[in-house]
Short mmCIF file of C-alpha atoms and ligand atoms in Angstrom, two decimals:
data_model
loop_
_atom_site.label_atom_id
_atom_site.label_comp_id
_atom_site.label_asym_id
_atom_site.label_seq_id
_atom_site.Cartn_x
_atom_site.Cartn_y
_atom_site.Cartn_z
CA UNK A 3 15.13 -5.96 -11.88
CA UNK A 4 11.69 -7.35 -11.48
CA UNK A 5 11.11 -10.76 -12.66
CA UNK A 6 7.47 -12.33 -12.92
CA UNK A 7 7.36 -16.21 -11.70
CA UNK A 8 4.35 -18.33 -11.52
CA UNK A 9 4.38 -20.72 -8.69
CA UNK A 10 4.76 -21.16 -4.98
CA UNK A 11 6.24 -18.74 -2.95
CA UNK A 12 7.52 -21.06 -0.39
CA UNK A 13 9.85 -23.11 -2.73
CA UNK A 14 11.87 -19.30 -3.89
CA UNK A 15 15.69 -19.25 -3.42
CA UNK A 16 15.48 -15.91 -2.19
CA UNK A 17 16.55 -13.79 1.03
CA UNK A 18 13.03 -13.16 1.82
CA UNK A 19 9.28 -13.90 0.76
CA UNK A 20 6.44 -12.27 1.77
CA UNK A 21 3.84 -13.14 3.49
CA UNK A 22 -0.05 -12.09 2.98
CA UNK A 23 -0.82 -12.17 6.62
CA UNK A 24 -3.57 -11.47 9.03
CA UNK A 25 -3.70 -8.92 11.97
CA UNK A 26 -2.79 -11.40 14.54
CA UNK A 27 0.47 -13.13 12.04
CA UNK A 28 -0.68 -16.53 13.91
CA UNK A 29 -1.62 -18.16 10.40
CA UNK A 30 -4.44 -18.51 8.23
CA UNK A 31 -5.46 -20.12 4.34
CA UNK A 32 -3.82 -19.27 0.75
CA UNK A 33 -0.30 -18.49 0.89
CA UNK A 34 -0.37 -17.59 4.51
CA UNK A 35 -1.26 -20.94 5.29
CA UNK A 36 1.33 -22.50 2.48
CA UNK A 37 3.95 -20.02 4.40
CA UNK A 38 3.47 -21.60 7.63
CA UNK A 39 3.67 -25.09 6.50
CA UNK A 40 6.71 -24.55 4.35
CA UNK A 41 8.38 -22.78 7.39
CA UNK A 42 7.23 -25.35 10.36
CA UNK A 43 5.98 -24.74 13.34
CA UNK A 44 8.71 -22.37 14.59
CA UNK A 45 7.46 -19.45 12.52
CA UNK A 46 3.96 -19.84 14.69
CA UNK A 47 5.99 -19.84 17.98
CA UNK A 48 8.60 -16.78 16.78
CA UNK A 49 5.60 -14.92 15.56
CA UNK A 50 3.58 -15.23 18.91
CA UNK A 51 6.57 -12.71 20.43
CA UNK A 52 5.60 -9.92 17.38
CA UNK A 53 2.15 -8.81 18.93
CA UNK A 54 0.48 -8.81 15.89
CA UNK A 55 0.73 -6.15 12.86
CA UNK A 56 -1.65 -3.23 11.70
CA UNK A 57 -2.75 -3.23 8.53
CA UNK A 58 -0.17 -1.92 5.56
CA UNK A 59 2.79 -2.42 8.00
CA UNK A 60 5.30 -4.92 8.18
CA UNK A 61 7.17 -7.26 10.78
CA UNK A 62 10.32 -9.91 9.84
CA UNK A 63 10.71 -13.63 10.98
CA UNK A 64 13.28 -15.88 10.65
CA UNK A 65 13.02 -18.20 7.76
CA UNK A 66 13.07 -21.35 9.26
CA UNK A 67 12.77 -24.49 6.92
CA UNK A 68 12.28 -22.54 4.21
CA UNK A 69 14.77 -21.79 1.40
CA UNK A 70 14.15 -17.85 2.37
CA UNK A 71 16.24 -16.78 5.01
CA UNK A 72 13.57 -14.23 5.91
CA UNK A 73 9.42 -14.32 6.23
CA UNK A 74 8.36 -10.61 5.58
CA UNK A 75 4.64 -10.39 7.06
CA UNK A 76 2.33 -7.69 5.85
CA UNK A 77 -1.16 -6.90 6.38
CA UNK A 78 -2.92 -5.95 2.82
CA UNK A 79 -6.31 -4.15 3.20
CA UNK A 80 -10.19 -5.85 2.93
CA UNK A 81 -11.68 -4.76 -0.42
CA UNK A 82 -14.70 -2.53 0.37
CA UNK A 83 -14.91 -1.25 -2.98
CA UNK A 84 -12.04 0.97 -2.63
CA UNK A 85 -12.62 4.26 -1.01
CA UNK A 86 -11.59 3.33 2.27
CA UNK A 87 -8.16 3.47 1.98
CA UNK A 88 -7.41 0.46 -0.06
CA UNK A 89 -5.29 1.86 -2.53
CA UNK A 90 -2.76 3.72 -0.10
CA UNK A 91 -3.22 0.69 2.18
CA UNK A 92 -1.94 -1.62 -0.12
CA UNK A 93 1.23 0.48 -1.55
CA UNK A 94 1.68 0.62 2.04
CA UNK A 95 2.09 -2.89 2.68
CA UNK A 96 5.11 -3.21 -0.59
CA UNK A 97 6.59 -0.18 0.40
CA UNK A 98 7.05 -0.90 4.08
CA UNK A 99 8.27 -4.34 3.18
CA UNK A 100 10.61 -3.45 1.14
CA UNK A 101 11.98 -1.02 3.69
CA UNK A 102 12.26 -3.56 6.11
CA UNK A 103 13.85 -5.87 4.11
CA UNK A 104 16.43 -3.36 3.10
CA UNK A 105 16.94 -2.54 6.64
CA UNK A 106 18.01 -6.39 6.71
CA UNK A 107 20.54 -6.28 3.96
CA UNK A 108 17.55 -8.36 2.05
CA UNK A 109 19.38 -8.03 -1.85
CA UNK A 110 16.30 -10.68 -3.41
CA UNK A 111 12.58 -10.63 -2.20
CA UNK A 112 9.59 -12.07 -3.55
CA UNK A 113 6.55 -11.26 -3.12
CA UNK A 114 2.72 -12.78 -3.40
CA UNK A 115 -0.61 -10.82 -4.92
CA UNK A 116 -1.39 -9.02 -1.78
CA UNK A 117 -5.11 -8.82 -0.38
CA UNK A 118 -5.62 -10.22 -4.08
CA UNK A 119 -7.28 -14.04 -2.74
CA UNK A 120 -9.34 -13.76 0.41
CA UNK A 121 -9.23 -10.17 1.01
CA UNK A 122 -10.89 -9.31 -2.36
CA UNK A 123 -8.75 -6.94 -3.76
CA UNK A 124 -9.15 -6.52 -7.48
CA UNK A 125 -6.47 -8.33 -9.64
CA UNK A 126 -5.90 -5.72 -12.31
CA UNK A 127 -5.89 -2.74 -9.52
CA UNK A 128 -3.87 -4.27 -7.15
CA UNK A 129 -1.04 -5.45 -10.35
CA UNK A 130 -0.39 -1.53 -10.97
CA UNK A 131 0.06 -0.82 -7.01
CA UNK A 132 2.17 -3.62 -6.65
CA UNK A 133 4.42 -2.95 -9.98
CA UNK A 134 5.01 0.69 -9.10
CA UNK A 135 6.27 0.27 -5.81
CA UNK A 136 8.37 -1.96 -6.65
CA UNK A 137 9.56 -0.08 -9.96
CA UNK A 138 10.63 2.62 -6.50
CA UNK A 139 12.76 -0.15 -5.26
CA UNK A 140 14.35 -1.73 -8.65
CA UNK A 141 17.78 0.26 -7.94
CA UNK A 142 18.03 -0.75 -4.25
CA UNK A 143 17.27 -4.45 -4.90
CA UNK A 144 19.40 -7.44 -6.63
CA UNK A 145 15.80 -8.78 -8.12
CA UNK A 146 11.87 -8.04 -6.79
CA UNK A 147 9.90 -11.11 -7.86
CA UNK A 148 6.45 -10.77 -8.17
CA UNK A 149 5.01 -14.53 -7.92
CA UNK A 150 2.11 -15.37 -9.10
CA UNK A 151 -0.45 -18.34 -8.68
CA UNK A 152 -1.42 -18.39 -11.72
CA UNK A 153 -0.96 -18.14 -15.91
CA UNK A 154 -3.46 -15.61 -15.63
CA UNK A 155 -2.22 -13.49 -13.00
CA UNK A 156 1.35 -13.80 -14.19
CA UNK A 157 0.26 -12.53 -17.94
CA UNK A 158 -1.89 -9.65 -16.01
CA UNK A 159 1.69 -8.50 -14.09
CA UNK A 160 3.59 -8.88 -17.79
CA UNK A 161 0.60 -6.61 -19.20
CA UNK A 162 1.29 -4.31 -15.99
CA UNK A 163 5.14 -4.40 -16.50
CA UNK A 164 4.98 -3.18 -20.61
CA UNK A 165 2.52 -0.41 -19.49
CA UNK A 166 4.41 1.07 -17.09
CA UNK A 167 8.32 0.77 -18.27
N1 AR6 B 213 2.44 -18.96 -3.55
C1 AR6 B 213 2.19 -17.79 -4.18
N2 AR6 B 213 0.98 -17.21 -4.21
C2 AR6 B 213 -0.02 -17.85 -3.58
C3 AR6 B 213 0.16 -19.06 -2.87
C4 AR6 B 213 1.46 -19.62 -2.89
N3 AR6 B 213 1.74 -20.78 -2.28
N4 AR6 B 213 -1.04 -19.44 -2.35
C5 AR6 B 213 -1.94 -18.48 -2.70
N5 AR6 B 213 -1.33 -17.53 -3.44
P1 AR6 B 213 -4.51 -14.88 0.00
P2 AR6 B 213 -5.08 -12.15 1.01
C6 AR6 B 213 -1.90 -16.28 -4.00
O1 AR6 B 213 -5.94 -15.25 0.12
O2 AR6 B 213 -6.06 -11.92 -0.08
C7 AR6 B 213 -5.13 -15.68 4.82
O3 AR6 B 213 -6.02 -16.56 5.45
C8 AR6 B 213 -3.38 -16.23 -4.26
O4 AR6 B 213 -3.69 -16.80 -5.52
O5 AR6 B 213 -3.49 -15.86 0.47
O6 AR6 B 213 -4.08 -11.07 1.30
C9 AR6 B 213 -4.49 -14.70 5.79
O7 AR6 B 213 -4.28 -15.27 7.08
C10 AR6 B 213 -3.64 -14.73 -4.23
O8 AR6 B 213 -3.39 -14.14 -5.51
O9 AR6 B 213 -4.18 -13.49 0.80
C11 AR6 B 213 -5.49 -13.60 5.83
O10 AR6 B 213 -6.53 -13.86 6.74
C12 AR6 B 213 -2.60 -14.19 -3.26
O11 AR6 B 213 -1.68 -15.27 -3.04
C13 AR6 B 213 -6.03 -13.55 4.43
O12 AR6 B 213 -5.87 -14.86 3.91
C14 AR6 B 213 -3.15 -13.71 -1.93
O13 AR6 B 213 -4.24 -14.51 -1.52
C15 AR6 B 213 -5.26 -12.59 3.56
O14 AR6 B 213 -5.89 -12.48 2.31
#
């Protein structure tokens, strides 16, 4: 099942929540930045052992002080208008994810607008990526969230999800 939410990541009752993350997975703004707060400063210390992450891959952290027993960090691409890679890039990051959180007995994950705040990456593009790698996923999962910041981005996802049922 995949269930759109609007809200913050961080407070989800789920196994694991995904994190937008940079190469180096030491931190940074928007929900990166909201992750490592909610988590404390263990999640900085735990993810200094990782040695980083290439872009569209995907390491696992403890939860820490979050209600998520798992952090999921991926790497989403920089939008540079889309034909270098972006698109593949970016399924990348859901699909590897998700195969690392199954590899982790992970039965609820949640998951953030990837590369969709800093990183530029079109809303209404990145929606269909993200919806139809998880739609891959829906019989392998308990529940995929996808949560979203806003009224706006959650109605764009619900647009998304009627299209492609
Ligand atoms: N819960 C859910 N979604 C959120 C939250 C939250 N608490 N906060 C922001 N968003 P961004 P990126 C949404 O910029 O584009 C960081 O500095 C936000 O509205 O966080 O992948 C990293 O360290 C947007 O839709 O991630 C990297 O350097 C989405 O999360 C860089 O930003 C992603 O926005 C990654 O950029």
């Amino acid at each position: 099942m995949i269930e759109v939410v609007c809200g913050d990541i961080t407070a989800l009752e789920v196994d694991a929540i995904v994190n937008a993350a940079n190469n180096s997975l030491l931190g940074g703004g928007g929900v990166d930045g909201a992750i490592h707060r909610a988590a404390g400063p263990q999640l900085l210390t735990f993810n200094r052992t990782l040695g980083g992450c290439k872009t569209g891959k995907a390491k696992i952290s403890p939860g820490f002080r979050l209600p998520a027993r798992y952090v999921i960090s991926t790497v989403g691409p920089v939008w540079h208008g889309g034909e270098q890679g972006e698109p593949e890039l970016l399924r990348s990051c859901y699909v590897n994810s998700l195969e690392l959180a199954l590899a982790n007995n992970v039965c609820s994950i949640a998951f953030p607008g990837i590369s969709t705040g800093v990183y530029g990456y079109p809303k209404d593009q990145a929606a269909v990526i993200a919806i139809r790698a998880m739609q891959a996923y829906t019989d392998r999962f308990k529940k995929i969230i996808a949560c979203c910041f806003s009224e706006a981005d959650a109605a764009l996802y619900r647009e998304v999800l009627q299209e492609h049922s």
